[in-house]
Each structure stands twice: as structure tokens, then as C-alpha cells.
Amino acid sequence: MINDIERVLITEEELRAKVKAVGRQISRDYREKDPIFVGVLKGCFIFMADLMRSVDIHCAMDFMAVSSYSGTTSTGAVKINKDLSEDIQGRHVIIVEDILDSGVTLNYLKSFLQQREPASIRIATLMDKPSRRKAPVYADYSCFEVPDAFVVGYGLDYNERYRNLPYIGVLKPEIYA
Ligand code: IMP
Ligand code: MG
């Protein structure tokens, strides 16, 4: 039993309902477009799995892994640790992210992928923390707007822990200490 959570912010039931609704919306918006979902590892993995199972049109998927260069986040420099294995030229790309925070990562990733001339790029994020935004990036699909608190669970970690929690929770402050 994990006892490090101060409070549950988003329950399993709320996650299931909202992710399903966004999946249905994407199905309507991308009918006949055969989109490719590009998940940003590792945080996206549970959201991506649930989102794709709510999509009932032809689609493909791929993953990328990125990390911020420490100390240079203000420049927006992001390191690509794993690139796509699929060609996205002419494809409709939907980037799938766990949480849009400063926006630095997605801002970089979007322009990086734009160079490969996809037909379109949109962003689907599980959570959005708009109060923290530094880069000019907006979510086309966002399941939950969350306050400026550090959240874990449903794929999101603190020091690689808590990704397995089936809900989104706020960590007890003493865990950071
Ligand atoms: P950004 O470039 O600041 O938008 O960074 C977004 C990334 O930081 C997310 O994909 C997460 O991996 C991580 N992150 C930001 N806020 C949180 C949080 O509250 N909990 C867990 N990870 C977070
Ligand atoms: Mg992430």
C-alpha cells in the first residue's frame, strides 16, 4: 500500500470518462484521416493506451523519448533520446503528452516534427497547467486543467515512482524533502 499521497486529484472513474470522451472527439475530427499518435515517453504510456482504445477509426502509433538539457530550459533546448521509427511526412500527427507544464518540451517537439512536413500536428494532453506556461504552446485536446501542484500517477512519476497508481494524486510535501 502506497501511503505517500496527500489527496486524490482525479479519480479512476473521472479519468475513464474524460479520456473516453476525448477519444470520441478525436474519432470525429480525424475520420478518413488515418492519424498517427506520437506518444512522448514515458509519462504518456497509460493515457495513450486508454485514449487509443477509445478511438474507433483507423490510426497508427509511434513513440518518442525526450529530455530537457539541464540548465538550458530557458533556451528551449530539448534532447531527443528516441526518435520516431515511422515516417510522418504527409501524415496527420497527434502528439500525446502526460502534462503540459512550461510548454518548453512540446514547443520544441512540435517544431522538430514540423520539419518533416506532416499534413498537420495537434497536441492531446492528459493534463494542462496553464498557470506555468513559458512557451507559446496550446493543447488542442486537454482532458483536465490542473492547479500548480506536482501530480503523480496514471503514468506520471516522481523519481520514477508512482507511475502505477490508477488515479492522479498530489504527493505529500515530506516526500520531496
Ligand atoms: P514542460 O516542458 O515544462 O511542459 O514539461 C513537461 C514535462 O515535465 C511533462 O511531460 C512531465 O514529464 C514533467 N512534469 C511537469 N509537471 C509534472 C507533474 O506535476 N508531475 C509529473 N511530471 C511533471
Ligand atoms: Mg512527459
PDB file of C-alpha atoms and ligand atoms in Angstrom:
ATOM      1  CA  MET A   1       0.000   0.000   0.000  1.00  0.00           C
ATOM      2  CA  ILE A   2       1.475   3.313  -1.094  1.00  0.00           C
ATOM      3  CA  ASN A   3       0.952   5.926   1.600  1.00  0.00           C
ATOM      4  CA  ASP A   4       2.726   8.906   0.006  1.00  0.00           C
ATOM      5  CA  ILE A   5      -0.350  10.577  -1.483  1.00  0.00           C
ATOM      6  CA  GLU A   6      -1.861  13.616   0.230  1.00  0.00           C
ATOM      7  CA  ARG A   7      -5.050  13.650  -1.820  1.00  0.00           C
ATOM      8  CA  VAL A   8      -6.572  12.204  -4.961  1.00  0.00           C
ATOM      9  CA  LEU A   9      -6.973  14.934  -7.578  1.00  0.00           C
ATOM     10  CA  ILE A  10      -8.562  12.870 -10.367  1.00  0.00           C
ATOM     11  CA  THR A  11     -10.228   9.526  -9.676  1.00  0.00           C
ATOM     12  CA  GLU A  12     -10.111   6.427 -11.864  1.00  0.00           C
ATOM     13  CA  GLU A  13     -13.739   6.976 -12.826  1.00  0.00           C
ATOM     14  CA  GLU A  14     -13.121  10.599 -13.848  1.00  0.00           C
ATOM     15  CA  LEU A  15     -10.077   9.550 -15.883  1.00  0.00           C
ATOM     16  CA  ARG A  16     -12.002   6.812 -17.653  1.00  0.00           C
ATOM     17  CA  ALA A  17     -14.950   9.049 -18.567  1.00  0.00           C
ATOM     18  CA  LYS A  18     -12.943  12.038 -19.774  1.00  0.00           C
ATOM     19  CA  VAL A  19     -10.330  10.080 -21.737  1.00  0.00           C
ATOM     20  CA  LYS A  20     -13.133   8.193 -23.465  1.00  0.00           C
ATOM     21  CA  ALA A  21     -14.854  11.472 -24.394  1.00  0.00           C
ATOM     22  CA  VAL A  22     -11.658  12.928 -25.855  1.00  0.00           C
ATOM     23  CA  GLY A  23     -11.088   9.705 -27.816  1.00  0.00           C
ATOM     24  CA  ARG A  24     -14.567  10.007 -29.296  1.00  0.00           C
ATOM     25  CA  GLN A  25     -13.907  13.644 -30.216  1.00  0.00           C
ATOM     26  CA  ILE A  26     -10.662  12.671 -31.966  1.00  0.00           C
ATOM     27  CA  SER A  27     -12.543   9.922 -33.847  1.00  0.00           C
ATOM     28  CA  ARG A  28     -14.993  12.531 -35.147  1.00  0.00           C
ATOM     29  CA  ASP A  29     -12.280  15.066 -36.036  1.00  0.00           C
ATOM     30  CA  TYR A  30      -9.999  12.586 -37.834  1.00  0.00           C
ATOM     31  CA  ARG A  31     -12.465  10.409 -39.751  1.00  0.00           C
ATOM     32  CA  GLU A  32     -10.818   9.312 -43.061  1.00  0.00           C
ATOM     33  CA  LYS A  33      -7.534  10.960 -41.957  1.00  0.00           C
ATOM     34  CA  ASP A  34      -5.720   7.888 -40.595  1.00  0.00           C
ATOM     35  CA  PRO A  35      -3.843   9.873 -37.905  1.00  0.00           C
ATOM     36  CA  ILE A  36      -0.627   8.779 -36.228  1.00  0.00           C
ATOM     37  CA  PHE A  37      -0.449   9.149 -32.447  1.00  0.00           C
ATOM     38  CA  VAL A  38       3.041  10.114 -31.260  1.00  0.00           C
ATOM     39  CA  GLY A  39       3.425   9.402 -27.555  1.00  0.00           C
ATOM     40  CA  VAL A  40       6.056  11.225 -25.511  1.00  0.00           C
ATOM     41  CA  LEU A  41       7.626   8.621 -23.217  1.00  0.00           C
ATOM     42  CA  LYS A  42       7.458   7.643 -20.507  1.00  0.00           C
ATOM     43  CA  GLY A  43       4.631   9.595 -18.886  1.00  0.00           C
ATOM     44  CA  CYS A  44       2.164   9.130 -21.751  1.00  0.00           C
ATOM     45  CA  PHE A  45       2.002   5.363 -21.715  1.00  0.00           C
ATOM     46  CA  ILE A  46      -1.196   4.747 -19.751  1.00  0.00           C
ATOM     47  CA  PHE A  47      -3.057   7.748 -21.179  1.00  0.00           C
ATOM     48  CA  MET A  48      -2.038   6.722 -24.693  1.00  0.00           C
ATOM     49  CA  ALA A  49      -3.229   3.151 -24.150  1.00  0.00           C
ATOM     50  CA  ASP A  50      -6.617   4.285 -22.837  1.00  0.00           C
ATOM     51  CA  LEU A  51      -7.024   7.088 -25.394  1.00  0.00           C
ATOM     52  CA  MET A  52      -6.321   4.829 -28.368  1.00  0.00           C
ATOM     53  CA  ARG A  53      -8.830   2.268 -27.171  1.00  0.00           C
ATOM     54  CA  SER A  54     -11.479   5.000 -27.265  1.00  0.00           C
ATOM     55  CA  VAL A  55     -10.667   5.840 -30.876  1.00  0.00           C
ATOM     56  CA  ASP A  56     -12.732   3.889 -33.409  1.00  0.00           C
ATOM     57  CA  ILE A  57     -11.148   4.954 -36.705  1.00  0.00           C
ATOM     58  CA  HIS A  58      -8.014   3.686 -38.489  1.00  0.00           C
ATOM     59  CA  CYS A  59      -4.907   5.076 -36.810  1.00  0.00           C
ATOM     60  CA  ALA A  60      -1.247   4.298 -36.169  1.00  0.00           C
ATOM     61  CA  MET A  61       1.100   4.933 -33.277  1.00  0.00           C
ATOM     62  CA  ASP A  62       4.738   5.622 -32.508  1.00  0.00           C
ATOM     63  CA  PHE A  63       6.772   6.867 -29.548  1.00  0.00           C
ATOM     64  CA  MET A  64       9.495   9.396 -28.856  1.00  0.00           C
ATOM     65  CA  ALA A  65      11.590   9.969 -25.758  1.00  0.00           C
ATOM     66  CA  VAL A  66      12.919  13.414 -24.910  1.00  0.00           C
ATOM     67  CA  SER A  67      14.675  15.144 -22.037  1.00  0.00           C
ATOM     68  CA  SER A  68      15.475  18.747 -21.254  1.00  0.00           C
ATOM     69  CA  TYR A  69      19.112  19.809 -21.289  1.00  0.00           C
ATOM     70  CA  SER A  70      19.662  20.724 -17.654  1.00  0.00           C
ATOM     71  CA  GLY A  71      20.319  24.394 -17.083  1.00  0.00           C
ATOM     72  CA  THR A  72      19.234  25.406 -20.553  1.00  0.00           C
ATOM     73  CA  THR A  73      15.476  25.036 -20.339  1.00  0.00           C
ATOM     74  CA  SER A  74      15.051  28.785 -20.860  1.00  0.00           C
ATOM     75  CA  THR A  75      16.519  28.362 -24.359  1.00  0.00           C
ATOM     76  CA  GLY A  76      14.017  25.610 -25.052  1.00  0.00           C
ATOM     77  CA  ALA A  77      16.746  23.082 -25.862  1.00  0.00           C
ATOM     78  CA  VAL A  78      15.448  19.549 -25.654  1.00  0.00           C
ATOM     79  CA  LYS A  79      17.391  16.350 -26.269  1.00  0.00           C
ATOM     80  CA  ILE A  80      15.829  13.639 -28.445  1.00  0.00           C
ATOM     81  CA  ASN A  81      16.629  10.311 -26.755  1.00  0.00           C
ATOM     82  CA  LYS A  82      14.455   8.209 -29.036  1.00  0.00           C
ATOM     83  CA  ASP A  83      13.265   9.361 -32.441  1.00  0.00           C
ATOM     84  CA  LEU A  84      10.265   8.085 -34.388  1.00  0.00           C
ATOM     85  CA  SER A  85      10.526   4.867 -36.346  1.00  0.00           C
ATOM     86  CA  GLU A  86       7.657   5.851 -38.673  1.00  0.00           C
ATOM     87  CA  ASP A  87       7.770   8.422 -41.475  1.00  0.00           C
ATOM     88  CA  ILE A  88       5.314  11.238 -40.738  1.00  0.00           C
ATOM     89  CA  GLN A  89       5.573  13.185 -43.994  1.00  0.00           C
ATOM     90  CA  GLY A  90       2.058  13.936 -45.202  1.00  0.00           C
ATOM     91  CA  ARG A  91       0.510  12.315 -42.105  1.00  0.00           C
ATOM     92  CA  HIS A  92      -1.845  13.820 -39.536  1.00  0.00           C
ATOM     93  CA  VAL A  93       0.133  13.739 -36.281  1.00  0.00           C
ATOM     94  CA  ILE A  94      -1.367  13.840 -32.787  1.00  0.00           C
ATOM     95  CA  ILE A  95       1.287  14.306 -30.105  1.00  0.00           C
ATOM     96  CA  VAL A  96       0.214  12.575 -26.879  1.00  0.00           C
ATOM     97  CA  GLU A  97       1.667  14.055 -23.678  1.00  0.00           C
ATOM     98  CA  ASP A  98       1.008  13.419 -19.995  1.00  0.00           C
ATOM     99  CA  ILE A  99       1.112  17.032 -18.816  1.00  0.00           C
ATOM    100  CA  LEU A 100       1.683  20.406 -20.431  1.00  0.00           C
ATOM    101  CA  ASP A 101       3.609  22.441 -17.884  1.00  0.00           C
ATOM    102  CA  SER A 102       6.047  25.179 -19.017  1.00  0.00           C
ATOM    103  CA  GLY A 103       5.410  24.050 -22.577  1.00  0.00           C
ATOM    104  CA  VAL A 104       9.132  24.058 -23.358  1.00  0.00           C
ATOM    105  CA  THR A 105       9.220  20.359 -24.291  1.00  0.00           C
ATOM    106  CA  LEU A 106       6.194  20.422 -26.587  1.00  0.00           C
ATOM    107  CA  ASN A 107       7.144  23.721 -28.160  1.00  0.00           C
ATOM    108  CA  TYR A 108      10.461  22.209 -29.216  1.00  0.00           C
ATOM    109  CA  LEU A 109       8.965  18.876 -30.215  1.00  0.00           C
ATOM    110  CA  LYS A 110       6.298  20.464 -32.365  1.00  0.00           C
ATOM    111  CA  SER A 111       8.788  22.480 -34.414  1.00  0.00           C
ATOM    112  CA  PHE A 112      11.137  19.471 -34.595  1.00  0.00           C
ATOM    113  CA  LEU A 113       8.365  17.329 -36.103  1.00  0.00           C
ATOM    114  CA  GLN A 114       7.100  20.174 -38.316  1.00  0.00           C
ATOM    115  CA  GLN A 115      10.362  19.974 -40.284  1.00  0.00           C
ATOM    116  CA  ARG A 116       9.296  16.540 -41.538  1.00  0.00           C
ATOM    117  CA  GLU A 117       6.317  18.097 -43.292  1.00  0.00           C
ATOM    118  CA  PRO A 118       3.372  16.283 -41.736  1.00  0.00           C
ATOM    119  CA  ALA A 119      -0.098  17.196 -43.043  1.00  0.00           C
ATOM    120  CA  SER A 120      -0.967  18.554 -39.584  1.00  0.00           C
ATOM    121  CA  ILE A 121       0.139  18.436 -35.949  1.00  0.00           C
ATOM    122  CA  ARG A 122      -2.114  18.665 -32.928  1.00  0.00           C
ATOM    123  CA  ILE A 123      -1.463  18.118 -29.236  1.00  0.00           C
ATOM    124  CA  ALA A 124      -3.500  15.865 -26.942  1.00  0.00           C
ATOM    125  CA  THR A 125      -2.570  16.169 -23.285  1.00  0.00           C
ATOM    126  CA  LEU A 126      -3.986  14.424 -20.266  1.00  0.00           C
ATOM    127  CA  MET A 127      -3.430  17.464 -18.049  1.00  0.00           C
ATOM    128  CA  ASP A 128      -2.717  21.131 -18.599  1.00  0.00           C
ATOM    129  CA  LYS A 129      -1.147  23.508 -16.055  1.00  0.00           C
ATOM    130  CA  PRO A 130      -1.730  26.793 -17.892  1.00  0.00           C
ATOM    131  CA  SER A 131      -0.512  28.921 -14.969  1.00  0.00           C
ATOM    132  CA  ARG A 132       3.042  27.609 -15.522  1.00  0.00           C
ATOM    133  CA  ARG A 133       3.316  28.282 -19.253  1.00  0.00           C
ATOM    134  CA  LYS A 134       6.562  29.828 -20.548  1.00  0.00           C
ATOM    135  CA  ALA A 135       6.475  28.793 -24.207  1.00  0.00           C
ATOM    136  CA  PRO A 136       3.669  29.665 -26.647  1.00  0.00           C
ATOM    137  CA  VAL A 137       2.078  26.226 -26.926  1.00  0.00           C
ATOM    138  CA  TYR A 138      -1.563  25.217 -26.536  1.00  0.00           C
ATOM    139  CA  ALA A 139      -3.295  21.870 -26.232  1.00  0.00           C
ATOM    140  CA  ASP A 140      -5.812  21.049 -28.947  1.00  0.00           C
ATOM    141  CA  TYR A 141      -7.234  18.306 -26.723  1.00  0.00           C
ATOM    142  CA  SER A 142      -6.886  18.521 -22.957  1.00  0.00           C
ATOM    143  CA  CYS A 143      -8.625  16.189 -20.536  1.00  0.00           C
ATOM    144  CA  PHE A 144      -8.051  18.100 -17.286  1.00  0.00           C
ATOM    145  CA  GLU A 145      -6.843  21.540 -16.285  1.00  0.00           C
ATOM    146  CA  VAL A 146      -4.912  21.186 -13.025  1.00  0.00           C
ATOM    147  CA  PRO A 147      -3.566  23.653 -10.449  1.00  0.00           C
ATOM    148  CA  ASP A 148       0.132  24.322  -9.916  1.00  0.00           C
ATOM    149  CA  ALA A 149       0.832  21.245  -7.785  1.00  0.00           C
ATOM    150  CA  PHE A 150       3.123  18.317  -8.500  1.00  0.00           C
ATOM    151  CA  VAL A 151       0.960  15.393  -9.505  1.00  0.00           C
ATOM    152  CA  VAL A 152       1.740  11.695  -9.938  1.00  0.00           C
ATOM    153  CA  GLY A 153       0.046   8.511 -11.049  1.00  0.00           C
ATOM    154  CA  TYR A 154      -1.579   7.171 -14.229  1.00  0.00           C
ATOM    155  CA  GLY A 155       1.866   7.212 -15.899  1.00  0.00           C
ATOM    156  CA  LEU A 156       3.349  10.284 -14.198  1.00  0.00           C
ATOM    157  CA  ASP A 157       6.267   9.888 -11.826  1.00  0.00           C
ATOM    158  CA  TYR A 158       8.329  11.462  -9.118  1.00  0.00           C
ATOM    159  CA  ASN A 159      11.835   9.968  -9.335  1.00  0.00           C
ATOM    160  CA  GLU A 160      10.369   7.100 -11.411  1.00  0.00           C
ATOM    161  CA  ARG A 161       7.896   6.132  -8.707  1.00  0.00           C
ATOM    162  CA  TYR A 162       4.071   6.271  -8.656  1.00  0.00           C
ATOM    163  CA  ARG A 163       3.523   5.681 -12.402  1.00  0.00           C
ATOM    164  CA  ASN A 164       1.499   2.602 -11.446  1.00  0.00           C
ATOM    165  CA  LEU A 165      -1.153   4.457  -9.425  1.00  0.00           C
ATOM    166  CA  PRO A 166      -4.515   4.141 -11.219  1.00  0.00           C
ATOM    167  CA  TYR A 167      -5.531   7.716 -10.253  1.00  0.00           C
ATOM    168  CA  ILE A 168      -3.869  11.173 -10.287  1.00  0.00           C
ATOM    169  CA  GLY A 169      -2.722  12.243  -6.844  1.00  0.00           C
ATOM    170  CA  VAL A 170      -0.846  15.038  -5.111  1.00  0.00           C
ATOM    171  CA  LEU A 171       2.229  13.887  -3.194  1.00  0.00           C
ATOM    172  CA  LYS A 172       2.669  14.611   0.495  1.00  0.00           C
ATOM    173  CA  PRO A 173       5.130  17.528   0.873  1.00  0.00           C
ATOM    174  CA  GLU A 174       7.518  15.470   3.033  1.00  0.00           C
ATOM    175  CA  ILE A 175       8.181  13.145   0.066  1.00  0.00           C
ATOM    176  CA  TYR A 176      10.104  15.958  -1.668  1.00  0.00           C
ATOM    177  CA  ALA A 177      12.120  16.838   1.414  1.00  0.00           C
TER     178      ALA A 177
HETATM  179  P1  IMP B   1       7.338  21.184 -19.787  1.00  0.00           P
HETATM  180  O1  IMP B   1       8.369  21.224 -20.864  1.00  0.00           O
HETATM  181  O2  IMP B   1       7.677  22.080 -18.631  1.00  0.00           O
HETATM  182  O3  IMP B   1       5.933  21.424 -20.292  1.00  0.00           O
HETATM  183  O4  IMP B   1       7.479  19.742 -19.170  1.00  0.00           O
HETATM  184  C1  IMP B   1       6.519  18.792 -19.255  1.00  0.00           C
HETATM  185  C2  IMP B   1       7.058  17.526 -18.663  1.00  0.00           C
HETATM  186  O5  IMP B   1       7.511  17.716 -17.313  1.00  0.00           O
HETATM  187  C3  IMP B   1       5.943  16.524 -18.590  1.00  0.00           C
HETATM  188  O6  IMP B   1       5.884  15.756 -19.759  1.00  0.00           O
HETATM  189  C4  IMP B   1       6.300  15.720 -17.372  1.00  0.00           C
HETATM  190  O7  IMP B   1       7.160  14.680 -17.745  1.00  0.00           O
HETATM  191  C5  IMP B   1       7.029  16.680 -16.478  1.00  0.00           C
HETATM  192  N1  IMP B   1       6.110  17.249 -15.468  1.00  0.00           N
HETATM  193  C6  IMP B   1       5.645  18.509 -15.399  1.00  0.00           C
HETATM  194  N2  IMP B   1       4.823  18.681 -14.356  1.00  0.00           N
HETATM  195  C7  IMP B   1       4.725  17.475 -13.746  1.00  0.00           C
HETATM  196  C8  IMP B   1       3.997  16.991 -12.586  1.00  0.00           C
HETATM  197  O8  IMP B   1       3.236  17.695 -11.906  1.00  0.00           O
HETATM  198  N3  IMP B   1       4.177  15.685 -12.294  1.00  0.00           N
HETATM  199  C9  IMP B   1       4.964  14.842 -13.007  1.00  0.00           C
HETATM  200  N4  IMP B   1       5.668  15.259 -14.090  1.00  0.00           N
HETATM  201  C10 IMP B   1       5.548  16.561 -14.458  1.00  0.00           C
HETATM  202 MG    MG B   2       6.491  13.760 -20.085  1.00  0.00          MG
END
